[in-house]
Tab-separated table of C-alpha atoms in Angstrom:
chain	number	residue	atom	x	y	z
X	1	UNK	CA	13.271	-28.348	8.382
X	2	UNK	CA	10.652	-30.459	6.643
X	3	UNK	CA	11.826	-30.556	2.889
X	4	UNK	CA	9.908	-31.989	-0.302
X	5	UNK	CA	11.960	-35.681	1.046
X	6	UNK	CA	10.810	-35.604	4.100
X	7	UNK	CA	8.206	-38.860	4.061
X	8	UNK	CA	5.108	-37.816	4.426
X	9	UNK	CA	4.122	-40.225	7.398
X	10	UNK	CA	6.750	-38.231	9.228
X	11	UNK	CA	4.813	-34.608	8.183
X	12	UNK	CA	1.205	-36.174	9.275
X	13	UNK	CA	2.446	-36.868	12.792
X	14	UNK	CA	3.585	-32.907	12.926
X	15	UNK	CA	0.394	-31.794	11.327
X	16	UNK	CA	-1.375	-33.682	14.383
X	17	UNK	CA	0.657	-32.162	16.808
X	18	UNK	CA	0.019	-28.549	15.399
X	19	UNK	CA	-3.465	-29.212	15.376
X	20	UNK	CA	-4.504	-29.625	11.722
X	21	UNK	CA	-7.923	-29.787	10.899
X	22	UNK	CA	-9.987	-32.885	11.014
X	23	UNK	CA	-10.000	-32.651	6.945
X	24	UNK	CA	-6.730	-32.618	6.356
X	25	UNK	CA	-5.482	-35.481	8.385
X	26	UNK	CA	-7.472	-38.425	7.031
X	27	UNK	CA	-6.950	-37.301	3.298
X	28	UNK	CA	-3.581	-37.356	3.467
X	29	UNK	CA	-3.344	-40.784	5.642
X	30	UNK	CA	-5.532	-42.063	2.673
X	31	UNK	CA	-2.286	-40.765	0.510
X	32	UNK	CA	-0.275	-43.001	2.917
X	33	UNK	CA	-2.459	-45.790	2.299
X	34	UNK	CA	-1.834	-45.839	-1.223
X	35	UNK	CA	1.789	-45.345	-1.095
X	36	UNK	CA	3.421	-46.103	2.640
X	37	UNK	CA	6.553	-44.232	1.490
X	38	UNK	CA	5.460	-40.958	0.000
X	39	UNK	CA	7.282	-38.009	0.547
X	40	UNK	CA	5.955	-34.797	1.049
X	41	UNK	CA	6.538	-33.754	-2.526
X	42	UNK	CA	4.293	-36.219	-3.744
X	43	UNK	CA	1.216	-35.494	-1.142
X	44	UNK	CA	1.921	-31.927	-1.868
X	45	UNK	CA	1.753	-32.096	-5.796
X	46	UNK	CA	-1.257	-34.402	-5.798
X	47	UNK	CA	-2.484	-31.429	-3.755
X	48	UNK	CA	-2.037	-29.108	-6.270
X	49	UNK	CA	-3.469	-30.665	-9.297
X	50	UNK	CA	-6.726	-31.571	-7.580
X	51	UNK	CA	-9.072	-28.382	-7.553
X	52	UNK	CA	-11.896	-29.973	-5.151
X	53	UNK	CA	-9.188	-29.790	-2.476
X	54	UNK	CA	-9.694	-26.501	-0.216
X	55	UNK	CA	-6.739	-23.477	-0.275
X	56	UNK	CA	-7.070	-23.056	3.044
X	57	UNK	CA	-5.011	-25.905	4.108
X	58	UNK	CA	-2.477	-24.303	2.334
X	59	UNK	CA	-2.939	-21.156	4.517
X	60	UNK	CA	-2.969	-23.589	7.416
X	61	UNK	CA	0.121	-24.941	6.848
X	62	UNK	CA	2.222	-21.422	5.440
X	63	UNK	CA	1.235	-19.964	8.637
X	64	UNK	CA	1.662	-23.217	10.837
X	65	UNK	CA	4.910	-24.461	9.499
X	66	UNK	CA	7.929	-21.647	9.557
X	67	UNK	CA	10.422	-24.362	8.901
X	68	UNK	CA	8.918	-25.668	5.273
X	69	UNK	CA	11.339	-26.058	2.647
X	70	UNK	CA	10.766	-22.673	0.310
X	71	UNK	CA	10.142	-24.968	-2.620
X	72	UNK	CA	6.911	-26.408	-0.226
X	73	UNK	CA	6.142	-22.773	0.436
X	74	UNK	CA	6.477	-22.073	-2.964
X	75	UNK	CA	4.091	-24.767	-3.928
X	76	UNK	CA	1.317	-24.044	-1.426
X	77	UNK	CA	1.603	-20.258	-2.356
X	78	UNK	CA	0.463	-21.448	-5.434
X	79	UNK	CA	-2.369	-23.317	-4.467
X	80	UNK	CA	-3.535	-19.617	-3.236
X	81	UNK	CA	-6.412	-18.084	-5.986
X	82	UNK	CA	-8.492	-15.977	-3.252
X	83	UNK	CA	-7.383	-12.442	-2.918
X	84	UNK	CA	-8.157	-11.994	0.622
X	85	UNK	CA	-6.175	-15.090	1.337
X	86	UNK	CA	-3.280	-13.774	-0.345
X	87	UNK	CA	-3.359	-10.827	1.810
X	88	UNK	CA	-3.844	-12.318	4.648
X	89	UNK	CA	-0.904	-14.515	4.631
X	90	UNK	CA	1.035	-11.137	3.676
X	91	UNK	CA	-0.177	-9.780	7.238
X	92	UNK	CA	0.368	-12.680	9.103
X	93	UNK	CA	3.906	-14.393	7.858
X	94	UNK	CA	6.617	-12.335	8.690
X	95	UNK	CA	8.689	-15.339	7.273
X	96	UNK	CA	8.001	-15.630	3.617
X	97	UNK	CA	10.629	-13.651	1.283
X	98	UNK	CA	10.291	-10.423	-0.204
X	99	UNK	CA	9.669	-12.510	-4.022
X	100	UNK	CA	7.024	-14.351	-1.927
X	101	UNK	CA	5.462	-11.556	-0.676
X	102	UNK	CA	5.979	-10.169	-4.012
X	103	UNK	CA	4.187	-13.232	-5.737
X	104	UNK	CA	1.220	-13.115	-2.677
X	105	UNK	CA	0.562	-9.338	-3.720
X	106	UNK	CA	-0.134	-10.229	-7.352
X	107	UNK	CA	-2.849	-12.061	-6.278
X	108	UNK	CA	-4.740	-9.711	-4.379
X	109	UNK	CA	-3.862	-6.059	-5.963
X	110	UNK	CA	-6.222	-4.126	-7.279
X	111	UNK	CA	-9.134	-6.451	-6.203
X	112	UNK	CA	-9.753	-5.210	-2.272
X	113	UNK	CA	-9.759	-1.436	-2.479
X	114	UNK	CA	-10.142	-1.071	1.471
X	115	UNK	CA	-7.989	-3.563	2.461
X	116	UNK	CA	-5.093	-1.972	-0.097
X	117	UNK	CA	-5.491	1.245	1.165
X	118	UNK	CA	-5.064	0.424	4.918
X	119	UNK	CA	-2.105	-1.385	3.776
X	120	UNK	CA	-0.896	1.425	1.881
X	121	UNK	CA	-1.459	4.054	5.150
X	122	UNK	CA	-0.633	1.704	7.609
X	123	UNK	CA	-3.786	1.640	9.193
X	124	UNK	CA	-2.893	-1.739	9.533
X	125	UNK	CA	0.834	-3.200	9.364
X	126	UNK	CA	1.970	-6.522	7.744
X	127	UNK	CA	4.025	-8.588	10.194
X	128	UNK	CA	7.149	-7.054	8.588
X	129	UNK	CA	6.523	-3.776	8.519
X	130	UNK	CA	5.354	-4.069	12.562
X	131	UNK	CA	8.693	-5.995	13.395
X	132	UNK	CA	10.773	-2.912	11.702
X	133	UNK	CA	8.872	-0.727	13.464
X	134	UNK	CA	9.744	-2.511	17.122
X	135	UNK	CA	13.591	-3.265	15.857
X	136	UNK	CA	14.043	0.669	15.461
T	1	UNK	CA	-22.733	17.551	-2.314
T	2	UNK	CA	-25.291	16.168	-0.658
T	3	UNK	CA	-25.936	13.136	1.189
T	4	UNK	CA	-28.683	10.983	2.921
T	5	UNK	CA	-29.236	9.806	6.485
T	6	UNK	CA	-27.839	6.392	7.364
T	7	UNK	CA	-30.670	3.767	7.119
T	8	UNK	CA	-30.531	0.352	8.399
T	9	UNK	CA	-31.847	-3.126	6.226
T	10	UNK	CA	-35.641	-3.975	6.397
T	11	UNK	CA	-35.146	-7.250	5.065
T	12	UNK	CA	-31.899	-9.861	6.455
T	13	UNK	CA	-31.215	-13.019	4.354
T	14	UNK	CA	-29.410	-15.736	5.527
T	15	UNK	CA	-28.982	-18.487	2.547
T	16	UNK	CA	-26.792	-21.056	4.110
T	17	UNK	CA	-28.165	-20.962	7.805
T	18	UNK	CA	-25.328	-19.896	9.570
T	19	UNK	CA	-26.866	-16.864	11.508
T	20	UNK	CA	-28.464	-16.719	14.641
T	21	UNK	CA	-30.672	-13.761	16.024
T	22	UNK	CA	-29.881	-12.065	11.812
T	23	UNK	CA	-32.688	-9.501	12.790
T	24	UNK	CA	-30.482	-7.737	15.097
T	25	UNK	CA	-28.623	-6.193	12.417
T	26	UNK	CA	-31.354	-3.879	11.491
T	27	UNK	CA	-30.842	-1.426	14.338
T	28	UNK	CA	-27.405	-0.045	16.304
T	29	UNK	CA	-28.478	-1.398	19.487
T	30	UNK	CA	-25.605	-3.121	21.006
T	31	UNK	CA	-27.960	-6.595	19.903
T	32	UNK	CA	-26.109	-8.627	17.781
T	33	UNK	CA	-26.366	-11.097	14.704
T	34	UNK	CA	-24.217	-14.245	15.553
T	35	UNK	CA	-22.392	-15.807	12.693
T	36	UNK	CA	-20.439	-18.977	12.615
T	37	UNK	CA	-16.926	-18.137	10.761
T	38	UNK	CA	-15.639	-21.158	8.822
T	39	UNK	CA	-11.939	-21.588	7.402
T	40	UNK	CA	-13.542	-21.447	4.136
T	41	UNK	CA	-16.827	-20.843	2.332
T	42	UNK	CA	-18.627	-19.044	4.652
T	43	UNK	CA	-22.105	-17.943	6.010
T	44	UNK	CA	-23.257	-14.840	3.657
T	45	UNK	CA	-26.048	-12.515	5.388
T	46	UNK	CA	-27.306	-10.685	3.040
T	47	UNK	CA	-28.766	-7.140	3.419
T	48	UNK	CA	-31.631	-5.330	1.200
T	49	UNK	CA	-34.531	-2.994	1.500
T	50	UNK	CA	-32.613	-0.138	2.922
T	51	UNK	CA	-35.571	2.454	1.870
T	52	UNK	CA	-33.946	4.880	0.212
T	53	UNK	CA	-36.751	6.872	-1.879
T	54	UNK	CA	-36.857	9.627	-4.054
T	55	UNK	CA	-37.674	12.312	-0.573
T	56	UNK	CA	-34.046	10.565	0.436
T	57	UNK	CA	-32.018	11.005	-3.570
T	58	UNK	CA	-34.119	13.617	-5.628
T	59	UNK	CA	-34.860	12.904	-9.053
T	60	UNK	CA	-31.916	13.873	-11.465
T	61	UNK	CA	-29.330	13.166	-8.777
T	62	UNK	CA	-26.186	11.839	-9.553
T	63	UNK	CA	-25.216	9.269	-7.464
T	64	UNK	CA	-21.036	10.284	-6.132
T	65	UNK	CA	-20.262	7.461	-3.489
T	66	UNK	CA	-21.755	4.936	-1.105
T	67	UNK	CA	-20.517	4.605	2.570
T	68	UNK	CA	-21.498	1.885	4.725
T	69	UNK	CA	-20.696	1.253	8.831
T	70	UNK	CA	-20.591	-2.163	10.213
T	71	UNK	CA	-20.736	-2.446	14.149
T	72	UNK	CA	-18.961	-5.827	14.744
T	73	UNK	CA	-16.795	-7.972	16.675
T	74	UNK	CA	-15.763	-11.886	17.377
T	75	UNK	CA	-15.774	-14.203	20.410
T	76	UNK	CA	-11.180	-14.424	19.783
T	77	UNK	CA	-8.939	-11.985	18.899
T	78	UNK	CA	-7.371	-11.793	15.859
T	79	UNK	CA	-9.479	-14.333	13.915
T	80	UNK	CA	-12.126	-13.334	12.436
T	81	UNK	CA	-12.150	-10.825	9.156
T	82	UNK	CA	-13.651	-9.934	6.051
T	83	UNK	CA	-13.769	-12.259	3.679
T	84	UNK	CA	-16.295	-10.970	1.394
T	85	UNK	CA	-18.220	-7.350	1.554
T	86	UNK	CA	-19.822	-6.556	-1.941
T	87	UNK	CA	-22.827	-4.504	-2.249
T	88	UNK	CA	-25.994	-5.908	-3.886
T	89	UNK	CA	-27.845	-5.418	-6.805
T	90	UNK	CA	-31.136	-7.479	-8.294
T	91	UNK	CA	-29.659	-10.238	-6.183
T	92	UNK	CA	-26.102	-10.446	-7.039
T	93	UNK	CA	-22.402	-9.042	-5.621
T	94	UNK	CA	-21.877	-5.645	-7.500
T	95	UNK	CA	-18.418	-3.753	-7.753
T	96	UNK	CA	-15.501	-4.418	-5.408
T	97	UNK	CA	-15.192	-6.200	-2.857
T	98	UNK	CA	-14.796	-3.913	0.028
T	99	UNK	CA	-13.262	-6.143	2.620
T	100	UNK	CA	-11.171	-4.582	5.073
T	101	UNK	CA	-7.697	-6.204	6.334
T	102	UNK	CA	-8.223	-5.560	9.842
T	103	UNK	CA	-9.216	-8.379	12.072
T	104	UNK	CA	-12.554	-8.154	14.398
T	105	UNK	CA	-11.713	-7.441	17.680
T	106	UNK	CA	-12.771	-9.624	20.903
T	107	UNK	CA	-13.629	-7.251	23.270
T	108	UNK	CA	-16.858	-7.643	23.187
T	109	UNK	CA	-17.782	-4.421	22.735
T	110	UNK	CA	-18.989	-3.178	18.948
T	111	UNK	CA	-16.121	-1.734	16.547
T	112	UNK	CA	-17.543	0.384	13.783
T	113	UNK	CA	-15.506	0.514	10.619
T	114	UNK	CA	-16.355	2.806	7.743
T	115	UNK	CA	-16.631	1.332	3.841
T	116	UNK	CA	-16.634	3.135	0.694
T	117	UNK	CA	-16.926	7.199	1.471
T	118	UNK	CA	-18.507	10.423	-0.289
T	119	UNK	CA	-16.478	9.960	-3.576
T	120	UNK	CA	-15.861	6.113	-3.530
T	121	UNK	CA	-18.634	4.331	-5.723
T	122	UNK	CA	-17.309	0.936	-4.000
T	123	UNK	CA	-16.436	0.046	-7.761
T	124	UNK	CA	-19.832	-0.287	-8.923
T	125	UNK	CA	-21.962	2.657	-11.277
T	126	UNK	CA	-24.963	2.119	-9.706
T	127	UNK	CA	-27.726	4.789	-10.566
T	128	UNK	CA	-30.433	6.281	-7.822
T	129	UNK	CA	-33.042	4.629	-9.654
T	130	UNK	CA	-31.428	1.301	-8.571
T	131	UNK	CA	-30.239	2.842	-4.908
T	132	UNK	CA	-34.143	3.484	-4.801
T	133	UNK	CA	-34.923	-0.191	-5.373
T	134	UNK	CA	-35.511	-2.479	-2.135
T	135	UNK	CA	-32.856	-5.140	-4.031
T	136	UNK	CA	-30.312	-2.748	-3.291
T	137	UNK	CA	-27.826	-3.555	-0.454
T	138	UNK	CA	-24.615	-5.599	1.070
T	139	UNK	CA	-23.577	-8.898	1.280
T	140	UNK	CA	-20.955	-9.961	3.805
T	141	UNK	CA	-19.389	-12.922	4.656
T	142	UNK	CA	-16.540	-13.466	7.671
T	143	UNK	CA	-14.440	-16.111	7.435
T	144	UNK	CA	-11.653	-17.403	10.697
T	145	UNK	CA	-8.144	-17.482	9.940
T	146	UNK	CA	-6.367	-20.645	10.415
T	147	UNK	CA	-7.538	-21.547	14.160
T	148	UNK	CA	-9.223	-24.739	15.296
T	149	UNK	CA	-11.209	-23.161	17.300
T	150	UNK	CA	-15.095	-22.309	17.268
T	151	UNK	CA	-14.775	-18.218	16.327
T	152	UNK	CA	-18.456	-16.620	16.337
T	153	UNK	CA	-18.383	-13.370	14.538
T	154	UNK	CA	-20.769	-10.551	15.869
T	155	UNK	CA	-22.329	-7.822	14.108
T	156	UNK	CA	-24.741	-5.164	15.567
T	157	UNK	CA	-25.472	-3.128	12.331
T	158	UNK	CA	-24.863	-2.351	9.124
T	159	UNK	CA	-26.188	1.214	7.824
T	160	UNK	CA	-25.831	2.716	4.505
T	161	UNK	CA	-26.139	6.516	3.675
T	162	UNK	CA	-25.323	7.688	-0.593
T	163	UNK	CA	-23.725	11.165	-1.192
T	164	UNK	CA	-25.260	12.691	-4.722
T	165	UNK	CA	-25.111	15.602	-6.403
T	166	UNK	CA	-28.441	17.794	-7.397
T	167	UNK	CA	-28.294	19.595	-10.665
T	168	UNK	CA	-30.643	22.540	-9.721
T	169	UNK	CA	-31.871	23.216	-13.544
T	170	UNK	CA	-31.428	27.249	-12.811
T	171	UNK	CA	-27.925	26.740	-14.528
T	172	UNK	CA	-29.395	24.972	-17.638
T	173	UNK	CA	-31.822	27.422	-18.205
T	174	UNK	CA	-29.925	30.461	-17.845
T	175	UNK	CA	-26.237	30.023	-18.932
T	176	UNK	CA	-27.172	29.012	-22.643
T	177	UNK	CA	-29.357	32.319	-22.949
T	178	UNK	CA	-26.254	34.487	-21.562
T	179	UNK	CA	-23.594	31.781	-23.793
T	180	UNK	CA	-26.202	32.569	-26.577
T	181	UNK	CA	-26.384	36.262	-26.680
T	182	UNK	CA	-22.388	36.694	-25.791
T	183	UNK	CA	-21.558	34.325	-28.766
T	184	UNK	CA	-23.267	36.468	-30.958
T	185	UNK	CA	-22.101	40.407	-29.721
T	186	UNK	CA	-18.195	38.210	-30.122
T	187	UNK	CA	-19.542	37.015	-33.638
T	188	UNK	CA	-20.817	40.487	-34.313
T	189	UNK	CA	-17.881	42.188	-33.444
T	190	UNK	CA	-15.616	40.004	-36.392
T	191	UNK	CA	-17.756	41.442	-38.908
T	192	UNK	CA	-18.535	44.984	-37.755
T	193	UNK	CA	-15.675	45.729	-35.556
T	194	UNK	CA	-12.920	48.064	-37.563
């Protein structure tokens, strides 16, 4: 479980054995640099604050990392302003919690009229819905 | 209701220059435009010059929905989707945007997925005078999800057809005459009646 303690030098090797992108790596080994013993937390919150720095990482890493604290999910999830993001992390993580999922639809209802409505007639299934439907 | 045939783009944009072969959209051929999908900020190809003209929407139509097909598909599975799918107006994203949730498929042949319909307006109030104009048309933009890998998103066409609504003018001139002359035999009978 990687937790808002866990140091961040630690999380940067995982992230390189996951595959992260080539972006990702060096900004947050130039977070290392400055501080050798930062945790997560503080990579994660310096994250957040700075608005030049892509949401997609967060995507990345929601749909990467199953075993993330749900504080670090919560953060990233917040880091997450594009609709279609939103929605597609709703489709894809069958992990996150129903207030998750909850907070993830806020973002995108009411702005992708297509997209809702194959949600809504199961056109297409979240990850949830299509791992009830197996379990029955 | 009526509606139009489907017509294809004359003119393909590509801003940022991450098409190849764009000019295949403008027919359903099975030849397709190749598009680099990016985690983020993606290519836009943008579509205008559809040709709709006044022998297509009649004057005094009223304009009910917009439907649009795209033919398309990607190099891997589950990756690629909609990120962005407005329709265009005077060179800028109108309405909604229309982006489905449903990943392009990989294999490798053409998926066609229906936007918008005969009622849906695709959140925008646009008019047949600016249907009729050659800035009219659709943006889109795919994006990857969260793979690594190179994903090349393929689309064959996109084709537009408008469903409107004719007000035939028989109806305006007629029904006030008979509304007329029945108002006054009812306004009549108040005063005469008993």
């Amino acid at each position: 479980m990687i937790t808002l303690k866990t140091p961040l030098k630690e999380f940067i090797e995982l992230c390189k054995i996951k595959g992260a992108c080539s972006d990702a790596i060096p900004w947050m080994e130039s977070q290392l640099k400055i501080d050798p013993r930062a945790s997560v937390e503080k990579a994660v919150s310096i994250y957040l604050a700075d608005k030049n720095l892509s949401e997609t990482w967060a995507v990345w890493l929601l749909k990467n990392f199953k075993d993330l604290d749900v504080n670090i999910q919560n953060m990233y999830i917040k880091k997450i302003t594009t609709p279609m993001f939103a929605l597609q992390l709703l489709l894809d993580c069958d992990f996150l919690s129903d207030e998750q999922d909850a907070v993830l639809k806020a973002k995108y209802e009411g702005k992708l009229p297509t997209a809702e409505k194959e949600i809504a007639n199961r056109t297409i299934m979240t990850a949830k819905q299509a791992n009830l439907e197996i379990n029955k | 209701m009526s509606q139009t045939a489907y017509k294809f783009a004359g003119t393909v944009s590509d801003p940022s220059s991450g098409w190849a072969y764009e000019d295949n959209i403008k027919a359903e051929d099975d030849a397709c435009a190749e598009g680099n999908c990016p985690k983020q900020t993606g290519y836009p190809l943008v579509l205008t010059n559809f040709g709709f003209s006044a022998d297509d929407i009649p004057a005094g139509a009223t304009i009910d929905g917009i439907e649009f097909v795209i033919g398309r598909y990607s190099n891997l599975a589950n990756e690629a989707f909609d990120s962005a799918l407005y329709l265009q107006y005077s060179g800028a994203d109108v309405g909604s945007n229309m982006a489905s949730a449903t990943k392009w498929p990989a294999n490798g042949v053409v998926e066609d997925v229906t936007y918008g319909g005969a009622t849906n307006m695709c959140g925008t109030s646009l008019t047949r005078a600016n249907i009729l104009d050659s800035s009219f048309g659709i943006e889109i933009i795919p994006l990857k999800t969260a793979s690594d890998s190179t994903v090349i998103g393929f689309v064959d066409f996109i084709k537009i057809r408008v469903h409107y609504t004719v007000s035939t003018g028989k109806k305006d001139s007629f029904f006030p005459f008979f509304s007329a002359l029945f108002s006054f035999f009812s306004f009549s009978n108040l005063f005469f009646h008993g």
